[in-house]
Tab-separated table of N, CA and C in Angstrom:
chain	number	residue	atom	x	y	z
A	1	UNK	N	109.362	31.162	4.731
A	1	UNK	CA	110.121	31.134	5.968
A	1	UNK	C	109.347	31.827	7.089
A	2	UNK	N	108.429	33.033	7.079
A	2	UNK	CA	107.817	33.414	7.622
A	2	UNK	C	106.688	32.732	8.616
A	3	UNK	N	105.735	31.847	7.403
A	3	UNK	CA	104.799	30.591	8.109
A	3	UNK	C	105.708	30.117	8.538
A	4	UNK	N	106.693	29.134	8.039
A	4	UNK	CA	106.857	28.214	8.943
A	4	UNK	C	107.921	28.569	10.345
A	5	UNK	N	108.426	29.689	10.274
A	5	UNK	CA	108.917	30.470	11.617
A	5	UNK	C	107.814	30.721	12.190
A	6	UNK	N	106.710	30.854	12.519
A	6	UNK	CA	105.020	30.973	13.372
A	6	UNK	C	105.018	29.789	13.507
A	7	UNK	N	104.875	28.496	12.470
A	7	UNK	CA	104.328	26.919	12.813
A	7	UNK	C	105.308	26.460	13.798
A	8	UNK	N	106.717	26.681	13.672
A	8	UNK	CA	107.234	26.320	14.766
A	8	UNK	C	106.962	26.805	16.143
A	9	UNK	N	107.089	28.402	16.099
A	9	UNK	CA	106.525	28.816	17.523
A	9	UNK	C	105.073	27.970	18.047
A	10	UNK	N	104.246	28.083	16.728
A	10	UNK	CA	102.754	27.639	17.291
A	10	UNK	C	102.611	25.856	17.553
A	11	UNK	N	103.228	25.060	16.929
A	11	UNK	CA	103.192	23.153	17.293
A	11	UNK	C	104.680	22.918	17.358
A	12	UNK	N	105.855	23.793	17.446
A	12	UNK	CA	107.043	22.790	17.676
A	12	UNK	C	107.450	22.695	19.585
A	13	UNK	N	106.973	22.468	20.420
A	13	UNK	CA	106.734	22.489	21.601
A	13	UNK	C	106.879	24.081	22.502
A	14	UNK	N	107.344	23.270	23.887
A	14	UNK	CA	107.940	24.492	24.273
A	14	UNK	C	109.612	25.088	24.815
A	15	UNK	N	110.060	23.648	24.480
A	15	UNK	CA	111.360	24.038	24.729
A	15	UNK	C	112.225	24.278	23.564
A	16	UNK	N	113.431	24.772	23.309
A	16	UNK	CA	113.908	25.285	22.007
A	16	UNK	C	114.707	23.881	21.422
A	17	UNK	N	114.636	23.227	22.598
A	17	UNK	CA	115.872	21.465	21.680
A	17	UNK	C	114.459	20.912	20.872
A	18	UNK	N	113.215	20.937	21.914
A	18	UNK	CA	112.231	20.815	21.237
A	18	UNK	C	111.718	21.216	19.423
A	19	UNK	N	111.718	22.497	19.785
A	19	UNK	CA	111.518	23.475	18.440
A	19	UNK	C	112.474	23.353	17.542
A	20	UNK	N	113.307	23.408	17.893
A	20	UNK	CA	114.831	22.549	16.636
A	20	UNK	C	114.962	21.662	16.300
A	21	UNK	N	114.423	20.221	17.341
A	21	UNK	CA	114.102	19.354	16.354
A	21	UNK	C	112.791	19.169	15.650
A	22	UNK	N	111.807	19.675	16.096
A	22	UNK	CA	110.810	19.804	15.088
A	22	UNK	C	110.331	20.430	13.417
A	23	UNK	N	111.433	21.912	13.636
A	23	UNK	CA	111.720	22.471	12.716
A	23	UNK	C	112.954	21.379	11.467
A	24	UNK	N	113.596	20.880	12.313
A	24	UNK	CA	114.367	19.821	11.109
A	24	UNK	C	113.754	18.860	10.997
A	25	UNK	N	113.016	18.004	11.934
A	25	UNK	CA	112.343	16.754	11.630
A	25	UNK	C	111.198	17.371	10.393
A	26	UNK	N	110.655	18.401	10.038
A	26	UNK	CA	109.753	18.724	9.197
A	26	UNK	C	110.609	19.134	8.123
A	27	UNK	N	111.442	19.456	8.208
A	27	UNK	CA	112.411	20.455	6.629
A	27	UNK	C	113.026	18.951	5.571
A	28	UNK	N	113.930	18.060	6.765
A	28	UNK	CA	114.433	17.211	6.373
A	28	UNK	C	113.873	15.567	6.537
A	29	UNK	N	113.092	15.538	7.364
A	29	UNK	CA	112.137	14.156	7.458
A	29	UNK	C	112.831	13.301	8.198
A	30	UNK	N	113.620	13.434	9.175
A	30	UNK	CA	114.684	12.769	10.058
A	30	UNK	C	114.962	13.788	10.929
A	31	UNK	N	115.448	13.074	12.063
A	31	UNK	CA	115.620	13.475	13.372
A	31	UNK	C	117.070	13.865	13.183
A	32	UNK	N	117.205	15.110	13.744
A	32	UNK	CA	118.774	15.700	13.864
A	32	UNK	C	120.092	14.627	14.427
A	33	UNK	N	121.062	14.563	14.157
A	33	UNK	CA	122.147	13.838	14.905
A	33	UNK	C	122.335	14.357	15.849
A	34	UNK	N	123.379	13.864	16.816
A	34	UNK	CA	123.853	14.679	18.356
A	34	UNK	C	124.394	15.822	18.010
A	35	UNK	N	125.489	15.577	16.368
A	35	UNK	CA	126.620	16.815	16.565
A	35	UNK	C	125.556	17.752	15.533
A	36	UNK	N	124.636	17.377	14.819
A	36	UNK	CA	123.603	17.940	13.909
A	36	UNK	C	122.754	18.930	14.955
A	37	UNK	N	122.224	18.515	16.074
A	37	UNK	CA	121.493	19.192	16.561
A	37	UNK	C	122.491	20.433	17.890
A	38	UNK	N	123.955	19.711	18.083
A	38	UNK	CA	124.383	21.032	18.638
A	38	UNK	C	124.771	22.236	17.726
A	39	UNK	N	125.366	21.878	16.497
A	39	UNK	CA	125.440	22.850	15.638
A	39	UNK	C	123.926	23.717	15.584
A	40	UNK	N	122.706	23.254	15.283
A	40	UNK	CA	121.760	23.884	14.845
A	40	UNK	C	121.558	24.665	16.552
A	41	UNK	N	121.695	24.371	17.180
A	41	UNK	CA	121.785	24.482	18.403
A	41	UNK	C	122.571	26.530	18.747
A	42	UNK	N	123.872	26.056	18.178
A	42	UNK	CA	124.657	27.168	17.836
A	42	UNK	C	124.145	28.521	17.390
A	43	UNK	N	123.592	27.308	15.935
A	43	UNK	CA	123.293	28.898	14.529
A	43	UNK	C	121.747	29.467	15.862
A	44	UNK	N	121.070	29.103	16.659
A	44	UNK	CA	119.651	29.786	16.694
A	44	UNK	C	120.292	30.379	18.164
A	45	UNK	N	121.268	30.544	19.037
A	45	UNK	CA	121.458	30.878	19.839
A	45	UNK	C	122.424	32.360	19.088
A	46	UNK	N	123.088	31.815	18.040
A	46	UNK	CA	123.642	33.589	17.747
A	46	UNK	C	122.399	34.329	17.267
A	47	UNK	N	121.652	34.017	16.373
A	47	UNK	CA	120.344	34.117	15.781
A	47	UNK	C	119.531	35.151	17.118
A	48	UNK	N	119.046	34.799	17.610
A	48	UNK	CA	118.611	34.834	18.856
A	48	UNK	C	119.532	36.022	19.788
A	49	UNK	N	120.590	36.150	19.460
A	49	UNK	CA	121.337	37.166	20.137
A	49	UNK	C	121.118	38.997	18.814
A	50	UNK	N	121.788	38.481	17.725
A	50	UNK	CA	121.344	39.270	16.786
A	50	UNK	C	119.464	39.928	17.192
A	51	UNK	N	118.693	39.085	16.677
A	51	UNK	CA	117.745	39.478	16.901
A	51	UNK	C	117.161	40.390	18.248
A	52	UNK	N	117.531	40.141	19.317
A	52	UNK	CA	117.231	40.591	20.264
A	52	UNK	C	118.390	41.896	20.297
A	53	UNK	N	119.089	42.231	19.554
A	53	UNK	CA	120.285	43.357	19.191
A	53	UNK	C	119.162	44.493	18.616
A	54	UNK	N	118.255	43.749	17.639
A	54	UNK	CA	117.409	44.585	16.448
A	54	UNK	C	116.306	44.311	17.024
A	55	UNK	N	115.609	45.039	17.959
A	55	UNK	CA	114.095	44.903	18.009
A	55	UNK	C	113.546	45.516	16.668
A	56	UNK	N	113.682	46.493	16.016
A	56	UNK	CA	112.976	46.931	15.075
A	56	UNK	C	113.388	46.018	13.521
A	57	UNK	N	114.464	45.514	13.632
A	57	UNK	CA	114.353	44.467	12.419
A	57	UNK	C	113.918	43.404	12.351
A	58	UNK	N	113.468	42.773	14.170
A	58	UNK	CA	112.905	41.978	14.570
A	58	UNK	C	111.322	42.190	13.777
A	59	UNK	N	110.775	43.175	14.108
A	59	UNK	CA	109.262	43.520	13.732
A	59	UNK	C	109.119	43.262	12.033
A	60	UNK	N	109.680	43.570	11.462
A	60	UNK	CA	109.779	43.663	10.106
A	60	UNK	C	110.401	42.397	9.508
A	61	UNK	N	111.114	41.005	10.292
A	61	UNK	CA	111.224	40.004	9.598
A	61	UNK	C	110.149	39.277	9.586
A	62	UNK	N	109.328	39.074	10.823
A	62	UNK	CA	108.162	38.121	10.343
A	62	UNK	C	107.256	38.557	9.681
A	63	UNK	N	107.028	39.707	9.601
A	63	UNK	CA	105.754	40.320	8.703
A	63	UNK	C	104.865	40.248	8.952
A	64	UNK	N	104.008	39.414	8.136
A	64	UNK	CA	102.126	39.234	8.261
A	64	UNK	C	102.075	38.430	9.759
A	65	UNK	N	102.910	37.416	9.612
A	65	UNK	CA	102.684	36.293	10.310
A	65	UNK	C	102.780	36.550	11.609
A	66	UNK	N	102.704	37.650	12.557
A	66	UNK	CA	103.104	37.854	14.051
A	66	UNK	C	101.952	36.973	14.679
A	67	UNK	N	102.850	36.847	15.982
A	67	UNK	CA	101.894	35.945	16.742
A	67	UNK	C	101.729	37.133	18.374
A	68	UNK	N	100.791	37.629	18.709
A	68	UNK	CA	100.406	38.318	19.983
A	68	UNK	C	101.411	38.155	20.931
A	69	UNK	N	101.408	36.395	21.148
A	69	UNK	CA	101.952	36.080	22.447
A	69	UNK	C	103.360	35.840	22.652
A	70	UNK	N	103.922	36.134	21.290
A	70	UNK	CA	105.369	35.847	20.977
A	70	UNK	C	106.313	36.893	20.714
A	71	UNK	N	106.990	37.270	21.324
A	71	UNK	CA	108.159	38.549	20.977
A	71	UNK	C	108.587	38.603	20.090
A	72	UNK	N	108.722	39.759	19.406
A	72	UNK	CA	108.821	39.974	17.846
A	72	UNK	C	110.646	39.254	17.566
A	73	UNK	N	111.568	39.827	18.619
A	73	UNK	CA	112.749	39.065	18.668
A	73	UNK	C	112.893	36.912	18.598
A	74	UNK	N	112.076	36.832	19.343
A	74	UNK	CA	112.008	35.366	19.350
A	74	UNK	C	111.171	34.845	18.093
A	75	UNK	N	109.962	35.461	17.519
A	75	UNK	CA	109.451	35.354	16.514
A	75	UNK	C	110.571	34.805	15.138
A	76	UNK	N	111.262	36.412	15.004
A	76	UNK	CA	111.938	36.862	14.111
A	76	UNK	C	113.578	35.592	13.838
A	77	UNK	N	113.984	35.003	15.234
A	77	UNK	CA	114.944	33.553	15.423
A	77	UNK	C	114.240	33.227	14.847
A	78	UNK	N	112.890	32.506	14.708
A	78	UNK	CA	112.950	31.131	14.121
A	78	UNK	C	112.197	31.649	12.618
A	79	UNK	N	112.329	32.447	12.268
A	79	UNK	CA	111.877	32.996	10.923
A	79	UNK	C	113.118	32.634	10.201
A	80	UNK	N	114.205	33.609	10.605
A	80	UNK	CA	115.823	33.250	9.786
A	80	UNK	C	116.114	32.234	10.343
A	81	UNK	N	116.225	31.321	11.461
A	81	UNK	CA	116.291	30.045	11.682
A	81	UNK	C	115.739	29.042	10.176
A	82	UNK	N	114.151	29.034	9.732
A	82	UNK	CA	113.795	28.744	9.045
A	82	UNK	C	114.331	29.032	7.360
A	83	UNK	N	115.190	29.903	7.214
A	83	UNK	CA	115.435	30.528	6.141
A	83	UNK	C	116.749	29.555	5.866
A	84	UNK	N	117.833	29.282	7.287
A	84	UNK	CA	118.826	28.544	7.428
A	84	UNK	C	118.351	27.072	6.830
A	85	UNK	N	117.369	26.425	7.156
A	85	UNK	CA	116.994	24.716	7.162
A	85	UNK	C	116.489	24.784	5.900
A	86	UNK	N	115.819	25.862	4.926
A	86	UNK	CA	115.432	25.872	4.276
A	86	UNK	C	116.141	26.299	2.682
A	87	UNK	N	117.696	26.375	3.062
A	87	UNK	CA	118.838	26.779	2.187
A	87	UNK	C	119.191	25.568	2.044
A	88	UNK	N	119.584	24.191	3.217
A	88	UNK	CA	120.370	23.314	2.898
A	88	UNK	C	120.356	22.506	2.093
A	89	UNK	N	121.355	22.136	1.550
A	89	UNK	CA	121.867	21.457	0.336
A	89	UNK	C	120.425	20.058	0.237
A	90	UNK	N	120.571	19.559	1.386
A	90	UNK	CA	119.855	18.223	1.867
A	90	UNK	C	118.042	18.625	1.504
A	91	UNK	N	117.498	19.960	1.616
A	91	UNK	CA	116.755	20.251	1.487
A	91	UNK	C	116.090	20.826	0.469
A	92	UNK	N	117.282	21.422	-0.201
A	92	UNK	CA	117.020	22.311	-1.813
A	92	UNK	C	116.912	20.484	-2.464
A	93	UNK	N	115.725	20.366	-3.615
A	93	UNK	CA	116.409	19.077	-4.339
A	93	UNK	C	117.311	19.601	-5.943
A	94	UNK	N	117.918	18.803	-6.016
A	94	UNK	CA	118.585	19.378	-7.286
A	94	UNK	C	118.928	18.177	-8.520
A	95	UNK	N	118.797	18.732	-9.952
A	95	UNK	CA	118.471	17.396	-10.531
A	95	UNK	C	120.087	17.785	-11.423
């Protein structure tokens, strides 16, 4: 969750509808729905509030992976952002 919270900051553009759908178009291999992408929309805007609550838990979720040019708060969204896309049912496979 760490890499791919950096890969998004570093190739999922620059706007965040951008970065949300890039982060799901890569987790799940399809493009978000309308009501798919306001929900995800939701979870990274509380995300994003939390985080910026915790600068210092901010520093300590991405870990290795910091990026210079990126705030450890905004970093740290799409880290647990990534942790979220990377729980779902659609995404875990299960036999």
């Amino acid at each position: 969750a760490q890499a791919f919270g950096a890969r998004i900051v570093r190739e999922g553009g620059e706007g965040i509808e951008d970065r949300l759908r890039y982060a799901f178009r890569i987790c799940l291999c399809r493009e978000p729905g309308a009501g798919e992408l306001k929900n995800i929309k939701l979870i990274y805007e509380k995300l994003r509030k939390l985080c910026e609550a915790n600068p210092e838990g901010s520093r300590k979720m991405h870990g290795k992976f910091s990026l210079a040019e990126t705030p450890a708060g905004k970093l740290a969204t799409w880290v647990i952002f990534s942790r979220v896309l990377l729980n779902l049912d659609e995404f875990i496979s299960r036999s």
